[in-house]
CSV table of C-alpha atoms in Angstrom, one decimal:
chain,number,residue,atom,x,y,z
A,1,UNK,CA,0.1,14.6,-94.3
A,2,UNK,CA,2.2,11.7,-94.1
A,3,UNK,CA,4.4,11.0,-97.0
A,4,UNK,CA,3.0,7.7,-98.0
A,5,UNK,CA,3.3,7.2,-102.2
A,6,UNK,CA,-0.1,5.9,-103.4
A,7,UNK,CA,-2.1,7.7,-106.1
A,8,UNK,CA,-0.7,8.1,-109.7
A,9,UNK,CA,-1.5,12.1,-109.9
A,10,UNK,CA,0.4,15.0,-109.5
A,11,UNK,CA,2.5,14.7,-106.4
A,12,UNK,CA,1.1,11.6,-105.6
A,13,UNK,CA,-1.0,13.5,-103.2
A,14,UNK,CA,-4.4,11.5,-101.2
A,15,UNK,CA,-7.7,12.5,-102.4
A,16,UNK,CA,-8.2,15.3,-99.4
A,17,UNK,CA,-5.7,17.0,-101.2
A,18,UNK,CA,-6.3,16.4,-105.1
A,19,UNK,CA,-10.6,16.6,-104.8
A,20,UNK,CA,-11.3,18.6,-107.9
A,21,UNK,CA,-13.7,20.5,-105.8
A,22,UNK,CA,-11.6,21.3,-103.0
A,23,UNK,CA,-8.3,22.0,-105.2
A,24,UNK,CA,-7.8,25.6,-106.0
A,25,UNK,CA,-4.6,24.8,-108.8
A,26,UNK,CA,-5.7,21.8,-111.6
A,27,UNK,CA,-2.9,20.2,-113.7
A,28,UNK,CA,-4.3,19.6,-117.1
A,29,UNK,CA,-2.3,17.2,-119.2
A,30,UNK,CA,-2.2,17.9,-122.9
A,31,UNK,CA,0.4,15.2,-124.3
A,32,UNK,CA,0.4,16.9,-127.7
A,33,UNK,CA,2.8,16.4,-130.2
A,34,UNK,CA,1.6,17.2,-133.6
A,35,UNK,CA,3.6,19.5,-135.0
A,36,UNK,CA,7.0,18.4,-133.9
A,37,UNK,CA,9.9,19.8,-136.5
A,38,UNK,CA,12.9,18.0,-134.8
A,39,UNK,CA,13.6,16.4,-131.6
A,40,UNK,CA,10.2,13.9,-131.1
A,41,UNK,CA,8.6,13.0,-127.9
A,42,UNK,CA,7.2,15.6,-126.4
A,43,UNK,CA,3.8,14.2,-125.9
A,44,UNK,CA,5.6,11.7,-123.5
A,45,UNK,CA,6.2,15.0,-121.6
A,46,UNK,CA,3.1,15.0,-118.8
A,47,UNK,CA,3.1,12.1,-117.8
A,48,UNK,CA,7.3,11.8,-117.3
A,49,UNK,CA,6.3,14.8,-115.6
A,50,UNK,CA,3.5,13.5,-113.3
A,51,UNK,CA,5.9,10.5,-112.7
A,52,UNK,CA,8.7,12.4,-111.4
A,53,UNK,CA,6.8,14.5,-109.2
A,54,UNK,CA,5.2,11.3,-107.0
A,55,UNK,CA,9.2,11.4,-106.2
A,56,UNK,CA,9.3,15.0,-105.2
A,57,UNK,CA,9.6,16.1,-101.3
A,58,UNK,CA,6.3,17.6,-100.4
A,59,UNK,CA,8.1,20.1,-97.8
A,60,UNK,CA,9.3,23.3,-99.9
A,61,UNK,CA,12.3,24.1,-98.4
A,62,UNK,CA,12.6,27.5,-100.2
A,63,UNK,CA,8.8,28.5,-98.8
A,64,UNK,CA,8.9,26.5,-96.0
A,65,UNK,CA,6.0,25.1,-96.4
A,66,UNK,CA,4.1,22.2,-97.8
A,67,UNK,CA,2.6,23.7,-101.2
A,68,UNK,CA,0.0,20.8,-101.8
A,69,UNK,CA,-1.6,21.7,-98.8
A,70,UNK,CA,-3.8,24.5,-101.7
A,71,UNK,CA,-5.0,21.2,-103.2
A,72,UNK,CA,-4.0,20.2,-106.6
A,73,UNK,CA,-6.5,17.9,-109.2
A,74,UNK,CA,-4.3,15.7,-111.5
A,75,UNK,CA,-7.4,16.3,-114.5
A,76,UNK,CA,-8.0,13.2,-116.8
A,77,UNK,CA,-5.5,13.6,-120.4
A,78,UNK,CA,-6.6,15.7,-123.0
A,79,UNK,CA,-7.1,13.8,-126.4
A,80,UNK,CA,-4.7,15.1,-128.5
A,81,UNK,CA,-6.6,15.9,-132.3
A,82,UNK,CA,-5.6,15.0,-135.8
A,83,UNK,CA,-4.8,19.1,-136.7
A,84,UNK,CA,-3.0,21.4,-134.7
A,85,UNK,CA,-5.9,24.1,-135.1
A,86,UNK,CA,-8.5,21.5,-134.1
A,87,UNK,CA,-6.2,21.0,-130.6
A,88,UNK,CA,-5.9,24.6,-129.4
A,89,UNK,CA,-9.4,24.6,-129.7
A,90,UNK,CA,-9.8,21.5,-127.8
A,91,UNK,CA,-8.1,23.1,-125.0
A,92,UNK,CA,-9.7,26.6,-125.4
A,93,UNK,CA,-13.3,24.9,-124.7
A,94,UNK,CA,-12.0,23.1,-121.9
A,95,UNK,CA,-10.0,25.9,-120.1
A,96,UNK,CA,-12.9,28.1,-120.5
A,97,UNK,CA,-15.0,25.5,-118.1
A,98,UNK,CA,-11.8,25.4,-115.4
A,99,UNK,CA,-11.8,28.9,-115.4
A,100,UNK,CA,-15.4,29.7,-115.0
A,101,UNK,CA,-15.3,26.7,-111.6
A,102,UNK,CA,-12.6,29.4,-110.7
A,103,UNK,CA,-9.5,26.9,-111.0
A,104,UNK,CA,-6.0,28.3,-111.4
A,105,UNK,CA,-4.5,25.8,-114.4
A,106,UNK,CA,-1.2,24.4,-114.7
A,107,UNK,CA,-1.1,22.8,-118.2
A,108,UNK,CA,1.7,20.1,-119.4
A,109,UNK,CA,3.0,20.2,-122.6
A,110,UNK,CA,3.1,18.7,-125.1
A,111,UNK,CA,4.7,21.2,-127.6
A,112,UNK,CA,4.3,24.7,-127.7
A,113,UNK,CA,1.4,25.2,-129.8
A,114,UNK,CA,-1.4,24.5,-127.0
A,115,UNK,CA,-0.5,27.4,-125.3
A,116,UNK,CA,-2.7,29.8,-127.5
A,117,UNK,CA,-5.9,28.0,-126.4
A,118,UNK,CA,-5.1,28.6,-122.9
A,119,UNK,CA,-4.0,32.2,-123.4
A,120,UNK,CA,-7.0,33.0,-125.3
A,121,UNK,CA,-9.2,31.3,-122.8
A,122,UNK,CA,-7.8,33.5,-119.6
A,123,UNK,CA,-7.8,36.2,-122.1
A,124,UNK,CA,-11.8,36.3,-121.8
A,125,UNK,CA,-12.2,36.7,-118.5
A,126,UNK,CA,-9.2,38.8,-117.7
A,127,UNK,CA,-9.5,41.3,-120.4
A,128,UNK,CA,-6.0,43.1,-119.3
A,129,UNK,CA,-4.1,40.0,-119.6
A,130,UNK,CA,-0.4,39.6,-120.5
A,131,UNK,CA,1.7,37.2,-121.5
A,132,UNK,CA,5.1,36.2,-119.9
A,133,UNK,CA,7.0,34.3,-122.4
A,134,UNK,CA,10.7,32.0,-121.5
A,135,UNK,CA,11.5,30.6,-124.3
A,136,UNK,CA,14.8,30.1,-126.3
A,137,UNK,CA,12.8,30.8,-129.5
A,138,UNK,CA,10.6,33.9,-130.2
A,139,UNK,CA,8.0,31.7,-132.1
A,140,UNK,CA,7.0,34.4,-133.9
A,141,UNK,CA,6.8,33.3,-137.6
A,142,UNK,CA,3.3,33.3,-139.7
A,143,UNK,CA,3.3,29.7,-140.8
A,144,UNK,CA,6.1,26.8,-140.0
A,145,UNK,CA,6.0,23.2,-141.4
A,146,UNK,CA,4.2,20.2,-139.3
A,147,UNK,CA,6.6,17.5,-138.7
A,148,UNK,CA,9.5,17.0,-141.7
A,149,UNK,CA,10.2,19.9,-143.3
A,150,UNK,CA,10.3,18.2,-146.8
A,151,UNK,CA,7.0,16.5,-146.2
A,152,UNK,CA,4.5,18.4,-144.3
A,153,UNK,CA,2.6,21.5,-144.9
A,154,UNK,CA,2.5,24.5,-143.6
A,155,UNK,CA,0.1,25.6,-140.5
A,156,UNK,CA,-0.2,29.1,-138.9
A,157,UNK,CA,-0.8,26.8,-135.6
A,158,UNK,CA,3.0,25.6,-135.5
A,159,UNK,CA,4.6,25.5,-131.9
A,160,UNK,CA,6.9,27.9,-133.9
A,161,UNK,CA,4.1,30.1,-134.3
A,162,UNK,CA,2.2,29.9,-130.7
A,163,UNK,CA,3.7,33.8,-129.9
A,164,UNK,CA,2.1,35.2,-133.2
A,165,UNK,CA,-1.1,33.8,-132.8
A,166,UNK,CA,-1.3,35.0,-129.0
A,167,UNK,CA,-0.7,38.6,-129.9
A,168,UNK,CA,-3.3,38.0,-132.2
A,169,UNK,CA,-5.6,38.9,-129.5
A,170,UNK,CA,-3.2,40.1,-126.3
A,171,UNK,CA,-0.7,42.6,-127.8
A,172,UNK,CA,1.0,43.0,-124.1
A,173,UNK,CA,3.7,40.3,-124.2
A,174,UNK,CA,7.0,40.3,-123.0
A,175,UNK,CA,9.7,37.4,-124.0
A,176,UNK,CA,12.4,36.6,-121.8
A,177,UNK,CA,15.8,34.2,-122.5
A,178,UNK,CA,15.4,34.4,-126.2
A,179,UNK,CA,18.3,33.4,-128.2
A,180,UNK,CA,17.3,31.9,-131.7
A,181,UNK,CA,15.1,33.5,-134.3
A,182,UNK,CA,14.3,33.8,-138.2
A,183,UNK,CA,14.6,37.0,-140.2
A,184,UNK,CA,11.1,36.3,-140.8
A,185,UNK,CA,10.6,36.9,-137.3
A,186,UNK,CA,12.2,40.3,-137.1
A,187,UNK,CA,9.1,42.6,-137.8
A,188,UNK,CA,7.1,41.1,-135.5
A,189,UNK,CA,9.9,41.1,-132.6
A,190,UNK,CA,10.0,45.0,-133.0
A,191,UNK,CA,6.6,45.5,-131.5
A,192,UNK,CA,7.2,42.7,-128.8
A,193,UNK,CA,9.3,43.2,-125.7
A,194,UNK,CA,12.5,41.1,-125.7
A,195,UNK,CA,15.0,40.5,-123.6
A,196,UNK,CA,17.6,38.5,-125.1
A,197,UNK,CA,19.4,35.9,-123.4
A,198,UNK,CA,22.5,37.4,-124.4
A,199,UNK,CA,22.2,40.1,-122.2
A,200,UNK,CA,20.5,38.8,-119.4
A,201,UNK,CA,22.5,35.5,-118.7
A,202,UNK,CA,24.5,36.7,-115.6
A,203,UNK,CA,22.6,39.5,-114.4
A,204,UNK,CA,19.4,40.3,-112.8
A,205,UNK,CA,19.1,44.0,-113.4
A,206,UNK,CA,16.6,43.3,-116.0
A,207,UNK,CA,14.0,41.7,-113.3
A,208,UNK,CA,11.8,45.3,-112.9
A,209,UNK,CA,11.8,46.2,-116.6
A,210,UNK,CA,10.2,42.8,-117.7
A,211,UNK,CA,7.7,43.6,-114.4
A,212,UNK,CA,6.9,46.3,-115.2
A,213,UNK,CA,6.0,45.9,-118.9
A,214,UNK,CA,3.3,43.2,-118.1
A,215,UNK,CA,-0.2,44.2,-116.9
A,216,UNK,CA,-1.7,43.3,-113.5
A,217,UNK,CA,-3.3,40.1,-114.7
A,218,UNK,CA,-0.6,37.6,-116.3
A,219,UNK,CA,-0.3,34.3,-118.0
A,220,UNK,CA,3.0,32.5,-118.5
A,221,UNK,CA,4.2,30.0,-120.8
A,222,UNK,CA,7.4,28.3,-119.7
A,223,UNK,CA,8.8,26.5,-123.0
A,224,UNK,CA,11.2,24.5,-121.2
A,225,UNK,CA,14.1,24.9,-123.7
A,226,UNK,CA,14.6,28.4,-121.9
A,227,UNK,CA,16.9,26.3,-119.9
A,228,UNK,CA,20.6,26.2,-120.7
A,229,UNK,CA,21.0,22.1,-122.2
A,230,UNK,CA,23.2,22.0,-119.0
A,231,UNK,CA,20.5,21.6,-116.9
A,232,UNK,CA,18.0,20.7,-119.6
A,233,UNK,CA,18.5,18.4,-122.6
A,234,UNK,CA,15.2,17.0,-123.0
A,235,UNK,CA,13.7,19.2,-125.1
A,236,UNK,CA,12.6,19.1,-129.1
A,237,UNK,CA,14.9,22.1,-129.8
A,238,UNK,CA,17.5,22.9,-127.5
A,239,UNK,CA,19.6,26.0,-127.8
A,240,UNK,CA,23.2,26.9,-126.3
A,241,UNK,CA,23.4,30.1,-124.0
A,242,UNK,CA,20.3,29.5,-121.8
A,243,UNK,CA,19.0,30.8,-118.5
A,244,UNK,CA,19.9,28.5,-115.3
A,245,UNK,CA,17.8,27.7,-112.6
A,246,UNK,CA,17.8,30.2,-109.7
A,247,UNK,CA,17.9,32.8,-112.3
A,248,UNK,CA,14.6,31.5,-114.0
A,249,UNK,CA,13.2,31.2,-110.3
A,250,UNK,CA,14.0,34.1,-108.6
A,251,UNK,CA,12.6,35.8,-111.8
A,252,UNK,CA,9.5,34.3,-111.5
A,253,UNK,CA,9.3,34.6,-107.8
A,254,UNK,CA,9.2,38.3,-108.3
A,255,UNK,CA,6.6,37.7,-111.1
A,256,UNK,CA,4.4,36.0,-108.8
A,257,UNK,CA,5.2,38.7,-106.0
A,258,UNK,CA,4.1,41.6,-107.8
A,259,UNK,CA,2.1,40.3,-110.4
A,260,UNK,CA,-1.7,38.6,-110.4
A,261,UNK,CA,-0.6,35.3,-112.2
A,262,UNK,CA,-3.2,33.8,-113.5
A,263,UNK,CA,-2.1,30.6,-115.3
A,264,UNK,CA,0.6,29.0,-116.3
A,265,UNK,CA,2.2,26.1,-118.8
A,266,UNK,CA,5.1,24.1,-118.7
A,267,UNK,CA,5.8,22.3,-122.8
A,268,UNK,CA,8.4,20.7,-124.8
A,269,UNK,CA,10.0,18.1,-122.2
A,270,UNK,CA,10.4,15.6,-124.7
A,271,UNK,CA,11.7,12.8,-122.0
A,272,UNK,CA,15.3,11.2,-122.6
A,273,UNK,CA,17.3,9.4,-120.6
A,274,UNK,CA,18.1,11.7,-118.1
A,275,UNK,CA,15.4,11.9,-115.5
A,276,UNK,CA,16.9,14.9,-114.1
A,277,UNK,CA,15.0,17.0,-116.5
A,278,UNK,CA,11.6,15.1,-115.5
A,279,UNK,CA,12.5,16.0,-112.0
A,280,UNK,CA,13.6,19.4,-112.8
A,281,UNK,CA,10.3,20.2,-114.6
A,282,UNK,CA,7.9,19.0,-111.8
A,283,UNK,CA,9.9,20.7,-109.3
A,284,UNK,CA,9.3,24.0,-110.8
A,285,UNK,CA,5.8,23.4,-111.4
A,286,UNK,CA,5.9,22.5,-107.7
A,287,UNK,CA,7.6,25.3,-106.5
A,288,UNK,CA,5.5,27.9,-108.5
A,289,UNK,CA,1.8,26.5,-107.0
A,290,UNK,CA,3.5,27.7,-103.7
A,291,UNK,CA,4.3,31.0,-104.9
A,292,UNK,CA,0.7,31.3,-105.9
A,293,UNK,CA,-0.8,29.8,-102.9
């Protein structure tokens, strides 16, 4: 395909290549942003997203190939709803239709809180799933606060709490790049598998243990905040001491090597002025669809 620019989807790719019934990955926008306790903007995250990938090379130079060529649908936005509980269940029903038309989902976030609907959705037709978690935060607590935390109230479907309600109904999960978390937190960490950023910043020896603690079948949720603010400002909570990018990649390379991925998210961009985290995002969304396909 030539590299002409003209439809507004993912990739800007021509309909051969983004017909829902002849693409075998679907990008499902959720621009949610509802429970948002700091930095705002994340629901302005898919589309910055979808806008910096019509920029994006189509040749993979890594793969050497041309990953749109698997066909990828840009799917209409999902409405966001007034409560956070009402939204994973929005995109709980509409995962479970994706999946049963046998469509690997990417999903753009939007904060982290979606990402229970789509875990729970895969978790019904994969009954072994896992879930890979990169994260800075363990997003483990019970209840957080929506929005301000002197003027909200609390909700057990806080981004802060997406991790606690997934192991709700997948125990197997294993959390990489993790570097902030409450004391709350800490009973709940004890029966997770952690690997702490501290300890896995400039080294890769780590890559076959988290491997080999997830099960065949595998979800991942990429918070993008797992990213050291180097490389990665735009998010609603960044964190000092994060992973960088061939680390996170040749991770997740491996993943996808050895691994039956399933699914995966990309939340929190919460767009700034620095379009190289746009970029940044879509690339990796990019470059993961080729190590699917």
């Amino acid at each position: 395909m030539n590299q002409i620019r003209f439809p507004k989807n993912f990739a800007c790719l021509e309909e051969a290549y983004s017909e829902y019934a002849k693409s075998k990955a679907v990008i499902l926008p959720v621009p949610y942003g509802g429970t948002v306790s700091y930095g705002k903007g994340t629901e302005k995250g898919p589309s910055a997203i979808i806008k910096a990938s019509q920029h994006m090379e189509f040749y993979d130079e890594e793969l050497k190939k041309n990953n749109f060529k698997a066909g990828i649908c840009t799917l209409h936005t999902l409405k966001s709803e007034p409560k956070p509980e009402k939204m994973a269940e929005s995109v709980y029903n509409n995962c479970r239709q994706l999946i049963k038309d046998n469509k690997f989902i990417v999903m753009l976030g939007g904060e982290h809180s979606i990402s229970s609907g789509l875990a729970k959705a895969l978790k019904e037709k994969y009954k072994d799933l896992s879930v890979l978690q990169l994260d800075a935060h363990s997003d483990l607590r019970d209840k957080w606060y929506i929005g301000e935390e002197d003027k909200s109230p609390l909700s057990k479907y806080s981004h802060a709490c997406v991790m606690k309600r997934i192991r709700e109904f997948c125990s197997k999960t294993v959390q990489v790049g993790i570097r902030s978390m409450s004391e709350e937190e800490i009973p709940e960490s004890k029966r997770s598998n952690i690997f702490w950023a501290k300890d896995i910043y400039n080294n890769n020896k780590w890559f076959d243990k988290a491997i080999n603690l997830l099960s065949n079948n595998v979800f991942i949720t990429i918070d993008l905040d797992v990213f050291d603010p180097s490389i990665m400002s735009a998010t609603g909570t960044p964190e000092p001491g994060g992973l960088l990018w061939y680390q996170v990649i040749d991770f997740l390379k491996q993943v996808f090597k050895k691994k039956n991925v399933v699914g995966f998210d990309a939340v929190e961009l919460a767009p700034n002025n620095d379009k190289s985290c746009d970029f940044m995002a879509a690339k990796l969304i990019y470059r993961l669809i080729g190590y699917k396909f």
